[in-house]
Every structure is written in C-alpha cells, then in structure tokens.
Amino acid sequence: MKPEKKIEPGEQLLSVENVTLRFGGVKAITDVSFDIRKGEVRAIIGPNGAGKTSMLNVINGFYHPQEGRITYRGETRAKMRPHVAATQGIARTFQNVALFKGMSTLDNIMVGRTLKMHKSFFWQLFRHGPAMDEEIEHRKFVEEIIDFLEIEHIRKVPVGKLPYGLQKRVELGRALAMEPELLLLDEPMAGMNLEEKEDMCRFILDTKEQYGTTIALIEHDMGVVMDLSDRVVVLEYGIKIADGTPEEVKSNQKVIDAYLGVAH
Amino acid sequence: MEAYLVAIAIVAAIYVLLALGLNLQYGLTGIINFGHVGFFCVGAYTAALLAEKGWPPLLSFSAAAALAMLAAWPMGLISLKLREDYFAIVSLGFSEVVRLVVTSEKWLTSGVQGITGIPKLFGGLATGLPNSLAVLAVLVAVNLLAIAAMRRIVTSPFGRTIEAIRDNEEAVKALGKDPAAFKIQVLMLGAALAGVAGAFYAHYIGYISPDQFIPLVTFQIWMAIIMGGVGRISGALAGTFILMLFLEGSRFLRDIMPFISEVEMASVRLGVVGLALVLFTLYRPTGLMGDFTRK
Ligand SMILES: Nc1ncnc2c1ncn2[C@@H]1O[C@H](COP(=O)(O)OP(=O)(O)OP(=O)(O)O)[C@@H](O)[C@H]1O
Ligand SMILES: [Mg+2]
C-alpha cells in the first residue's frame, strides 16, 4: 500500500526539519535539519552518544520528537508509529541486532514479508488455495534475497546460533524482504572483521544498484563512510555540525576537532 | 482400577486443553498470562448456568468459549499495550477479580456455596464407566482438534509472526505489524480453549465453587508447560503427563503414610511439584521435550 506517487532519483525523499528530541532533561537531538534524496547513500556519523541512533528512531517512528517536522514522500507528519512507517516503505536494522533468535534464517526473512501477505488467518489455517499460492510466491522472493546475500548455507539454522557477522547479514536480508524505499542501517559493520566488512559494503552498494533503494547509514569506520556515501551529515552532542559530500566533511575543521581528531 | 484411570485421563485431558492455550500464549507468543484460571472459571460457570437453563451442551460449550474470549478482549486491549511484566500482574489480578465476582454475585452463582448438580454429559448413558468413557472420547477428540489447529497455526504466516513477537517485539513493529493486535487475538484464542476446558470440568465434576478457581491452578499449568518444554505442542502434552504423575503420585504417598492429614498432604503435593520444577530448571531448563529454539 505504498503511495502511488513516484519520486525520481535525486528528488527529496525525506526531510527532517528542526527536530528536537528530549528524554527528560537529556537532549538527545537539538534542532537538527537535513534531507535524504531518492537513490543516495546518506551517512550519519558522529562520536558515541551524538544522537545518531535516536535520529533513526525518530525517522522510523520509535521516538516522537518534541519539536520539528518530518516530511516523507511529500507528506508531513507529527507523529507516526513504527509499523505505519514500515507500511510506507521505511525499513531498518538495529545497532544491537534485533533478530528472532529462536527462528531460522529463512523464517526470519519470511517475517520481513508479512506486510505483503494479505490472505486472512483462516485461509492460512486451511493451507490451501490463495494463502498457499501467496506463501509460495513470497518464499521465492525470499530465496532470491538469500542468494543475493550468499547465505544459502545457513537457511535452516536458528539465527541465535550464528556468528555476529552473519546475524547482521540476515538482519539486512530481513529488511530487504520488505522491499523498502528507504533503508535505515544502524552500524551494519560494527564488530566485523575486514573481510566481512568488505562483503557488507558490497551488499549495500548492490542493494542500491539492483533495487534502487535509498539508504541512510550510521557507521563509525570512516573509510567505509567515505567509500559508500554520497553525502554525510555529522552530529555531535545532538547538534548538526556539518553536512555535505565526504570530501567537504573531511576537510571541515569542526568535524576534524570533534570526531576525526579524537582517537577511536 | 479402570474407573480410576479413566477419571485421571479425563482430568489430564482437561489440563491439556488449558496447557495448549497457555502454550499458545506464552510458549509461542511470549505473553505472560498469570490469570489463565480466570478464563477457565468463566467457562465453567457459563456452562453450568446455561445447563441449568436447559441449553444443549453444544450451545452452552460454545457460549463458554465465547464468553471466555469476551473476557479476554478488554483485558488484552488495556494491558497488552503495557510492558509484559505489567501484563503478568494485571492478568493475575484479572483472575482474582473473576473469582471475587463469582463469590459475591450470589443471585447468579450462589456465592461460596457454589453450583451443585451440574448434569453429566451423556446423561442417557449408564452412569459409571460407559459414561466416563464417552466423556473421555469427546475430550480426546476436542484435544486432537485443538492440536491440529495449533500445528496449523505454528506453520502459518500468523504463527511466524507471533513467534517473531515472542523473540523481538520492536523488530516486528519495524517490519510493519502491530504486535498488540496479534497478542489480543492470541490471548482470546487461548482463553477460548480455557473456556471449553472449564465447561468440561464443570460437567465432569458436577459441582463448582469459587475456591476451585484459585491462582494455584494457573501455576500448575505453568509448571506443566515449563516441565514439558516451552513453545512445543509435545511439551504441553508431556508436561501435563508429568504434572498428573506428581499430583496423583502424591495421593498414593498418602495411602502409604496415612498419618499425614489431608491438609498436610495438599502442602506436600505442592511441595513435590515445586521441587520437580526446581529440578527441571536446574537439570533440564528447556523442559522434557526441549524448548522452541531446538526445532
Ligand atoms: N530511550 C532513551 N532514554 C533515555 N536516553 C536516551 C534514550 N535513547 C538515547 N538516549 C540518550 O540520547 C543520547 C544519544 O544516544 P544515541 O543512542 O542516539 O547515540 P548514538 O549516536 O547512536 O551513539 P552510539 O555511537 O554509541 O551508538 C545519549 O545521551 C543517550 O544516553
Ligand atoms: Mg547508536
């Protein structure tokens, strides 16, 4: 049930205007504005506690900012619940992997398709007719994702038993199963070794190329950020201190002081 | 001896219905329902009162299920939006409120005196073994039906979603489903099973009163599914079997040790079941059949 309106590559897909988010006395985000254009990889960087994750949580409706506006696909919203954001095409992964631990890789990714399943509970119970066709069709799509992410060998393994790097990959698969228009990735490469990081970079770029997905990415590895992203927004203590292409941001004195200067 | 075994089998079958419902709620969906006996109670009283009015069992049993579901609905609506530990407390409170209501609304339920003379099912059959066997047969059929439905649920997209809710609610929201809606449905389905169990219970025992619907019943069912293996249908069956073994076994203990009084025995029985639970959590934390992570 995505809105029919088509947004061309390069046009504004999402804009965040003057958003302020408080937790009691703590200001996690202060008066931040930026936008995300259709088809780009937009990085959000900043030191620990800068408010990056909070920003994603605001975008997909987990947190509701006290001030400011979010405009997605030309529609401004004050408050939106996460499952509604998902319905509108916003998918995400989590900083601390939020998989369904008792379920297999295949089932985890299948849950990502739930939103696209429309046959009623009773049809599902009878396991015949339309519900069955629907299941088979979705299964096919999920198998494609599994091929794409090169995780055939762990299809049936309960994800709780997988190493961290693979879990991150399954979580990406689950988000891709939603066929999102905007994909939010919270530190998709944290805790990975070099090879795993390279794989993940490749998957992110391929996702952008093959599916035309717009991606917002939080990442600490500056090399990765510079390689992957079209534009970068930098937060520090909840305040936006820079915004631009990787080159612009890299040479920004405030950024150098706040982020690149300190050893990580 | 046959009569005794059939009697135990009937009680066990009623427990299995309760355990299947709780397994759906907790084992598959992660809802911590500490008020299961409340739905059981609603079902028992509904069936008993409607039987008095001469309703045929098919209708009164359906009504028992429907009313139990109806009781689950507002409770779910209010509290499933809360954190799960709050729900645990609210559900416990709910079952105590149900008990309070049947105790105090004497005009309807005869209060503490309870309802007596609830007719046996299959009144046409000779009382005794033939009658009990017929009841058992129907109970087994209902259980098989419930198990078949449960297996279908587990393998359906609906089942996948509720298991996902159990494992990570936030992620389900991010994937576009509202967990609260699913949890309310599951709570109601489990309540319906408990309602039917209550109806069977009322007709089989023939006498119901508020003190039969204490939280202890809820905890016995919890023990059954924990001992059997959380999230597995076979676990609900095995767990109920072990529970019956302990409950009935302690009865034999009394025959061997007649010096223990009935009241003392009740405590001993509780103690034994509690000990079993402790041993299980120590030595087999995933239950006899293993838990949901070992499919
Ligand atoms: N649910 C919450 N309740 C209270 N405070 C919160 C909550 N979520 C975030 N915060 C606070 O908001 C600030 C920003 O946190 P956030 O997690 O967004 O930072 P981050 O940039 O993602 O950091 P990291 O790089 O460590 O992931 C921190 O001070 C944090 O303690
Ligand atoms: Mg973070």
XYZ file of C-alpha atoms and ligand atoms in Angstrom:
591
model
C 0.000 0.000 0.000
C 2.749 2.419 -0.877
C 1.591 5.808 -2.020
C 1.489 5.720 -5.808
C 3.415 8.899 -6.271
C 6.750 8.217 -7.897
C 9.773 10.095 -6.681
C 12.563 10.438 -9.210
C 16.188 9.783 -8.273
C 17.764 12.927 -6.852
C 14.471 14.334 -5.599
C 13.913 14.799 -1.910
C 12.552 11.606 -0.306
C 12.694 12.572 3.344
C 13.336 15.785 5.149
C 13.939 16.377 8.810
C 13.289 19.936 9.922
C 14.333 21.462 13.229
C 13.888 18.242 15.133
C 14.486 18.293 18.857
C 14.224 15.154 20.959
C 14.439 15.119 24.731
C 14.497 12.322 27.287
C 13.523 14.095 30.474
C 16.358 16.560 30.929
C 18.650 14.958 28.336
C 18.610 16.497 24.893
C 19.438 13.677 22.507
C 18.841 15.799 19.389
C 18.796 19.577 19.214
C 17.257 21.457 16.306
C 18.622 19.190 13.572
C 17.627 19.550 9.909
C 18.768 17.546 6.889
C 17.280 15.695 3.973
C 17.677 12.413 2.147
C 17.391 12.248 -1.625
C 15.957 9.360 -3.530
C 18.621 6.847 -4.560
C 21.509 8.135 -2.468
C 23.504 6.656 0.368
C 23.321 9.160 3.172
C 25.691 8.631 6.074
C 25.034 9.867 9.590
C 28.227 9.999 11.628
C 29.377 11.370 14.943
C 31.042 10.334 18.200
C 29.363 7.993 20.688
C 26.186 9.402 22.153
C 25.884 12.000 19.393
C 22.246 11.077 18.751
C 22.633 9.011 15.569
C 20.531 6.055 16.662
C 17.987 8.448 18.145
C 17.729 10.099 14.737
C 16.908 6.765 13.068
C 14.391 6.059 15.801
C 12.735 9.374 15.052
C 12.611 8.648 11.333
C 11.002 5.230 11.706
C 8.626 6.271 14.464
C 10.090 4.619 17.546
C 10.683 8.034 19.092
C 8.493 11.089 18.737
C 10.364 14.381 18.730
C 9.053 17.190 20.940
C 9.724 19.732 18.210
C 10.207 19.736 14.471
C 8.734 18.110 11.425
C 9.409 15.029 9.335
C 8.330 15.016 5.713
C 8.370 11.700 3.891
C 7.335 11.446 0.253
C 5.946 14.949 0.424
C 3.742 14.222 3.430
C 4.462 15.909 6.719
C 3.796 14.037 9.893
C 3.801 14.966 13.505
C 3.746 11.521 14.994
C 3.913 8.124 13.406
C 4.030 4.640 14.873
C 6.792 2.329 13.635
C 4.529 -0.193 11.933
C 2.961 2.644 9.958
C 6.382 3.903 8.912
C 7.102 0.378 7.705
C 3.880 0.308 5.724
C 5.044 3.441 3.971
C 8.284 1.820 2.898
C 10.786 2.539 5.668
C 12.826 -0.480 6.808
C 15.683 -0.652 9.257
C 18.290 -2.730 11.018
C 19.330 -2.271 14.625
C 22.610 -1.408 16.268
C 22.375 -4.469 18.542
C 20.959 -6.984 16.046
C 17.252 -7.498 16.700
C 16.629 -10.889 15.131
C 14.106 -13.562 16.083
C 16.601 -15.805 17.813
C 14.543 -18.973 18.026
C 13.740 -18.948 14.323
C 15.742 -19.990 11.274
C 17.363 -17.599 8.809
C 14.656 -18.420 6.297
C 11.821 -17.745 8.755
C 13.416 -14.527 9.944
C 13.474 -13.200 6.417
C 9.981 -14.540 5.742
C 8.694 -12.429 8.632
C 10.002 -9.471 6.654
C 7.412 -10.376 4.031
C 4.467 -10.413 6.452
C 3.487 -6.939 5.461
C 2.976 -8.118 1.911
C 0.762 -11.040 2.874
C -2.890 -10.244 2.678
C -4.722 -13.543 2.904
C -6.699 -13.946 6.078
C -5.846 -16.040 9.082
C -8.489 -18.621 8.194
C -7.172 -19.173 4.691
C -3.764 -19.586 6.236
C -5.067 -22.265 8.574
C -6.544 -24.303 5.757
C -3.253 -24.122 3.911
C -4.961 -24.302 0.557
C -5.843 -22.017 -2.264
C -4.864 -18.377 -2.212
C -2.927 -18.422 1.057
C -0.772 -21.280 -0.183
C -0.048 -19.571 -3.519
C 0.841 -16.437 -1.635
C 3.224 -18.286 0.654
C 4.985 -19.931 -2.290
C 5.348 -16.648 -4.113
C 6.892 -14.943 -1.086
C 9.123 -17.896 -0.440
C 10.535 -17.450 -3.936
C 11.306 -13.811 -3.281
C 12.997 -14.673 -0.004
C 15.142 -17.314 -1.689
C 16.327 -14.623 -4.102
C 17.413 -12.464 -1.181
C 19.179 -15.430 0.378
C 21.081 -15.966 -2.883
C 21.833 -12.278 -3.122
C 23.362 -12.193 0.367
C 25.131 -15.532 -0.083
C 23.622 -17.174 2.977
C 22.218 -20.362 1.401
C 24.284 -22.489 3.769
C 22.556 -21.131 6.882
C 18.976 -21.120 5.617
C 17.731 -23.567 8.236
C 19.987 -22.603 11.143
C 18.369 -20.862 14.148
C 19.882 -17.390 13.960
C 20.721 -17.348 17.665
C 23.454 -19.861 16.848
C 25.066 -17.785 14.083
C 28.216 -15.687 14.473
C 27.630 -11.966 14.826
C 28.710 -11.046 11.320
C 26.226 -13.430 9.751
C 23.464 -12.240 12.049
C 23.998 -8.720 10.734
C 23.693 -10.081 7.226
C 20.460 -11.925 8.000
C 19.082 -8.754 9.518
C 19.854 -6.903 6.304
C 18.058 -9.661 4.406
C 15.001 -9.320 6.593
C 14.874 -5.582 5.939
C 15.315 -6.129 2.206
C 12.387 -8.565 2.230
C 10.162 -5.551 2.842
C 11.273 -4.102 -0.493
C 11.734 -0.782 1.254
C 12.046 2.535 -0.443
C 14.173 3.878 2.405
C 16.505 1.578 4.307
C 17.988 2.675 7.632
C 21.142 0.827 8.673
C 22.468 1.310 12.200
C 26.160 0.370 12.217
C 25.821 -2.592 9.851
C 29.546 -3.336 10.086
C 30.154 -2.976 13.794
C 32.134 -5.881 15.209
C 33.025 -7.350 11.820
C 36.424 -8.372 10.523
C 37.851 -6.844 7.368
C 36.545 -9.493 5.014
C 33.039 -9.344 6.464
C 33.122 -5.563 6.182
C 34.062 -5.755 2.530
C 31.203 -8.192 1.895
C 28.757 -5.925 3.679
C 29.945 -2.895 1.674
C 29.359 -4.835 -1.497
C 25.839 -5.857 -0.416
C 24.955 -2.282 0.439
C 26.161 -0.975 -2.899
C 24.435 -3.824 -4.765
C 21.206 -3.099 -2.913
C 21.390 0.474 -4.078
C 22.155 -0.558 -7.654
C 19.789 -3.504 -8.049
C 16.766 -2.373 -6.089
C 17.233 1.376 -6.283
C 16.872 1.538 -2.515
C 17.672 4.791 -0.752
C 19.935 4.152 2.223
C 20.652 6.031 5.428
C 23.702 4.611 7.117
C 25.253 5.063 10.528
C 28.863 3.959 10.608
C 31.969 4.574 12.680
C 34.517 3.299 10.163
C 35.474 6.457 8.290
C 36.967 4.542 5.381
C 33.668 2.794 4.806
C 31.727 6.025 5.121
C 33.908 7.828 2.596
C 33.667 4.913 0.146
C 29.972 4.268 0.361
C 28.181 7.505 0.880
C 27.088 10.282 -1.424
C 26.516 12.763 1.368
C 27.322 12.830 5.052
C 25.688 14.557 7.990
C 27.742 14.911 11.162
C 26.234 15.110 14.651
C 27.918 15.960 17.913
C 26.103 16.102 21.238
C 22.842 16.061 19.320
C 23.746 19.087 17.219
C 24.443 19.031 13.499
C 27.948 20.352 12.924
C 28.449 19.563 9.246
C 26.633 18.342 6.171
C 27.953 17.683 2.669
C 29.921 15.376 0.432
C 32.528 13.135 2.079
C 35.297 15.462 0.868
C 33.639 18.560 2.261
C 33.016 16.903 5.579
C 36.519 15.510 5.793
C 38.059 18.944 5.466
C 35.612 20.652 7.828
C 37.525 21.942 10.846
C 34.671 21.359 13.298
C 34.455 17.743 12.190
C 38.171 17.250 12.489
C 38.089 18.632 16.011
C 35.007 16.771 17.122
C 35.360 13.449 15.505
C 38.347 12.688 13.362
C 40.705 14.318 15.804
C 39.911 12.034 18.700
C 41.314 8.548 18.526
C 38.650 5.872 18.101
C -8.977 -49.563 38.629
C -10.267 -48.800 35.118
C -12.603 -46.223 36.554
C -9.700 -44.591 38.339
C -7.536 -44.487 35.228
C -10.363 -43.064 33.131
C -11.005 -40.438 35.786
C -7.351 -39.385 35.731
C -7.338 -39.373 31.943
C -10.323 -37.033 31.894
C -8.723 -34.607 34.314
C -5.471 -34.822 32.352
C -7.286 -34.104 29.087
C -8.849 -31.019 30.664
C -5.410 -29.909 31.814
C -4.015 -30.489 28.329
C -6.596 -28.098 26.884
C -5.522 -25.500 29.418
C -1.854 -26.159 28.719
C -2.333 -25.870 24.954
C -3.930 -22.474 25.412
C -1.175 -21.235 27.690
C 1.458 -22.650 25.381
C -0.030 -20.656 22.533
C 0.032 -17.527 24.667
C 3.357 -17.882 26.422
C 5.264 -20.531 24.517
C 4.565 -19.166 21.059
C 3.798 -15.503 21.629
C 5.566 -14.698 24.880
C 2.503 -13.378 26.705
C 2.991 -13.862 30.424
C -0.529 -14.819 31.394
C -0.804 -15.423 35.143
C -4.581 -15.381 35.035
C -5.382 -18.446 32.954
C -7.667 -19.862 35.650
C -9.893 -16.806 35.196
C -10.891 -17.933 31.700
C -11.298 -21.483 32.961
C -13.645 -20.142 35.641
C -15.690 -18.089 33.198
C -16.120 -21.179 31.013
C -17.103 -23.418 33.921
C -19.729 -21.043 35.310
C -21.129 -20.238 31.888
C -21.606 -23.907 31.048
C -23.044 -24.727 34.470
C -25.544 -21.871 34.471
C -26.673 -22.489 30.908
C -27.052 -26.213 31.601
C -29.395 -25.262 34.445
C -31.439 -23.342 31.915
C -31.590 -26.413 29.730
C -29.269 -25.341 26.941
C -27.901 -28.243 24.899
C -24.185 -28.858 25.535
C -23.109 -27.881 22.042
C -24.553 -24.408 22.553
C -23.513 -23.984 26.167
C -19.944 -25.077 25.389
C -19.751 -22.609 22.530
C -21.079 -19.929 24.836
C -18.437 -20.869 27.418
C -15.716 -20.403 24.821
C -17.249 -17.179 23.550
C -17.625 -15.627 26.990
C -14.082 -16.548 27.959
C -12.899 -14.867 24.764
C -15.031 -11.870 25.516
C -13.454 -11.614 28.964
C -10.012 -11.720 27.362
C -10.736 -8.964 24.902
C -10.932 -5.843 27.095
C -8.157 -7.152 29.279
C -5.958 -7.522 26.248
C -6.927 -4.152 24.919
C -5.981 -2.355 28.102
C -2.937 -4.172 29.171
C -1.167 -5.687 26.197
C -0.118 -2.183 25.390
C 1.738 -2.221 28.677
C 5.077 -3.851 29.275
C 4.868 -7.604 29.582
C 5.725 -7.704 33.275
C 2.802 -5.371 33.923
C 0.594 -7.686 31.960
C 1.621 -10.578 34.193
C 0.362 -8.676 37.227
C -2.794 -7.427 35.539
C -3.693 -10.935 34.390
C -3.225 -12.333 37.887
C -5.463 -9.560 39.166
C -7.997 -10.358 36.478
C -8.391 -13.979 37.569
C -8.797 -12.892 41.173
C -11.467 -10.386 40.143
C -13.316 -13.151 38.302
C -13.203 -15.248 41.447
C -14.399 -12.302 43.517
C -17.312 -11.736 41.180
C -18.500 -15.347 41.266
C -18.134 -15.270 45.038
C -20.139 -12.129 45.564
C -22.843 -12.297 42.888
C -24.872 -14.781 44.881
C -28.087 -14.261 42.894
C -26.368 -15.775 39.896
C -23.657 -18.081 41.188
C -24.799 -18.971 44.734
C -21.551 -17.446 46.021
C -19.257 -19.623 48.107
C -21.789 -22.443 48.187
C -21.213 -22.936 44.522
C -23.372 -24.602 41.929
C -24.314 -28.207 42.549
C -25.979 -30.888 40.498
C -24.500 -29.916 37.175
C -25.690 -32.701 34.867
C -23.189 -35.177 33.470
C -22.627 -35.102 29.761
C -24.244 -38.088 28.032
C -26.890 -38.364 30.735
C -28.549 -41.002 28.574
C -25.706 -43.427 29.048
C -25.480 -45.505 32.192
C -23.501 -43.710 34.852
C -20.104 -45.094 35.671
C -17.606 -46.383 33.195
C -19.581 -46.131 29.917
C -20.440 -42.542 30.653
C -16.904 -41.600 31.615
C -15.520 -43.297 28.542
C -17.857 -41.290 26.316
C -16.765 -38.068 28.001
C -13.139 -39.060 27.605
C -13.673 -39.830 23.924
C -15.166 -36.404 23.300
C -12.366 -34.744 25.259
C -9.736 -36.585 23.289
C -11.438 -35.562 20.049
C -11.528 -31.914 21.140
C -7.867 -32.114 22.132
C -6.893 -33.622 18.802
C -8.775 -30.857 17.047
C -7.007 -28.233 19.166
C -3.632 -29.825 18.485
C -4.297 -29.956 14.745
C -5.293 -26.289 14.769
C -2.216 -25.447 16.808
C 0.071 -27.187 14.335
C -1.526 -25.291 11.512
C -1.045 -22.037 13.370
C 2.616 -22.771 14.046
C 3.397 -23.299 10.364
C 1.270 -20.428 9.059
C 2.393 -16.839 8.482
C 0.310 -15.913 11.517
C 2.335 -18.391 13.573
C 5.571 -16.987 12.232
C 4.525 -13.516 13.241
C 3.562 -14.450 16.789
C 6.826 -16.324 17.289
C 8.607 -13.260 15.999
C 6.725 -11.193 18.580
C 7.909 -13.557 21.284
C 11.524 -13.167 20.160
C 11.621 -9.428 19.475
C 8.652 -7.132 19.606
C 10.451 -3.987 18.481
C 11.680 -5.698 15.331
C 8.142 -6.810 14.476
C 6.988 -3.216 14.719
C 9.805 -2.136 12.432
C 8.651 -4.787 9.963
C 5.206 -3.264 9.793
C 2.973 -5.239 12.145
C 1.384 -4.034 15.350
C 2.210 -6.685 17.974
C -0.677 -5.597 20.218
C -3.262 -6.679 17.640
C -1.721 -10.140 17.374
C -1.368 -10.523 21.118
C -5.023 -9.727 21.685
C -6.031 -12.385 19.163
C -3.750 -14.949 20.753
C -4.971 -14.114 24.228
C -8.552 -14.641 23.051
C -7.780 -17.942 21.313
C -6.085 -19.294 24.427
C -8.970 -18.056 26.552
C -11.451 -19.890 24.336
C -9.594 -23.169 24.922
C -9.586 -22.499 28.663
C -13.319 -21.723 28.489
C -14.049 -25.062 26.835
C -11.840 -26.784 29.411
C -13.898 -25.090 32.130
C -17.146 -26.331 30.604
C -15.885 -29.915 30.544
C -14.658 -29.555 34.086
C -17.983 -28.254 35.409
C -19.940 -31.079 33.809
C -17.479 -33.746 34.848
C -17.063 -32.743 38.498
C -20.736 -31.788 38.766
C -20.068 -29.136 41.379
C -18.221 -25.838 41.092
C -17.403 -23.191 43.659
C -15.072 -20.200 43.717
C -12.361 -21.950 45.716
C -11.680 -24.294 42.814
C -10.502 -21.372 40.699
C -7.558 -20.127 42.695
C -4.253 -18.954 41.134
C -2.740 -22.319 42.092
C -4.478 -23.805 39.053
C -2.757 -21.275 36.809
C 0.596 -22.114 38.317
C 0.105 -25.827 37.892
C -0.422 -25.251 34.176
C 2.670 -23.080 34.076
C 4.594 -25.874 35.739
C 3.289 -28.322 33.170
C 4.478 -26.327 30.179
C 7.796 -25.446 31.759
C 8.476 -29.067 32.654
C 7.321 -30.268 29.245
C 9.142 -27.715 27.134
C 8.013 -24.205 26.384
C 6.723 -23.456 22.903
C 6.193 -27.034 21.851
C 2.913 -28.863 21.497
C 4.525 -32.118 22.585
C 5.825 -30.201 25.584
C 2.307 -29.294 26.677
C 1.354 -32.971 26.480
C 4.432 -34.320 28.218
C 4.291 -31.616 30.866
C 0.680 -32.371 31.714
C 1.579 -36.031 31.992
C 4.379 -35.289 34.447
C 2.115 -32.960 36.413
C -0.565 -35.640 36.735
C 2.092 -38.118 37.780
C 3.140 -35.873 40.636
C -0.366 -34.884 41.667
C -1.661 -38.454 41.641
C 1.582 -39.941 42.874
C 1.379 -37.869 45.997
C -2.075 -39.321 46.547
C -0.545 -42.797 46.701
C 2.031 -41.447 49.085
C -0.825 -40.684 51.421
C -2.061 -44.253 51.262
C 1.371 -45.413 52.320
C 1.609 -42.783 55.018
C -1.911 -42.489 56.424
C -0.701 -40.407 59.356
C -0.466 -37.371 57.085
C -3.683 -35.376 57.136
C -5.495 -34.175 54.023
C -4.448 -30.575 54.615
C -0.843 -31.549 55.157
C -0.984 -33.667 52.045
C -2.107 -30.710 49.962
C 1.021 -28.864 51.041
C 3.190 -31.906 50.455
C 1.788 -32.234 46.958
C 2.521 -28.583 46.227
C 5.985 -29.013 47.638
C 6.670 -32.031 45.465
C 5.539 -30.251 42.299
C 7.612 -27.226 43.296
C 10.640 -29.442 43.878
C 10.142 -31.024 40.458
C 10.055 -27.573 38.920
C 13.299 -26.623 40.630
C 14.964 -29.839 39.487
C 13.788 -29.261 35.950
C 15.097 -25.706 35.815
C 18.407 -26.939 37.199
C 18.940 -30.042 35.106
C 16.720 -29.638 32.088
C 15.935 -25.939 31.692
C 14.475 -26.447 28.219
C 11.924 -28.954 29.510
C 11.483 -32.628 28.740
C 10.892 -32.085 25.025
C 13.317 -29.183 24.632
C 12.160 -25.652 24.054
C 11.322 -23.683 20.934
C 14.912 -22.941 19.995
C 15.516 -26.599 19.264
C 13.056 -27.269 16.472
N 15.490 5.624 25.318
C 16.332 6.550 25.836
N 16.118 7.041 27.067
C 16.951 7.961 27.592
N 18.022 8.442 26.974
C 18.296 8.003 25.736
C 17.475 7.025 25.104
N 17.980 6.750 23.879
C 19.068 7.536 23.758
N 19.261 8.280 24.876
C 20.353 9.255 25.080
O 20.428 10.068 23.949
C 21.780 10.337 23.619
C 22.053 9.903 22.207
O 22.018 8.474 22.132
P 22.120 7.667 20.777
O 21.952 6.237 21.110
O 21.201 8.257 19.802
O 23.626 7.939 20.345
P 24.464 7.319 19.152
O 24.968 8.476 18.368
O 23.699 6.298 18.439
O 25.678 6.667 19.927
P 26.484 5.304 19.625
O 27.529 5.646 18.620
O 27.079 4.963 20.940
O 25.518 4.305 19.137
C 22.637 9.619 24.656
O 22.981 10.548 25.634
C 21.702 8.575 25.193
O 22.028 8.289 26.524
Mg 23.851 4.315 18.096
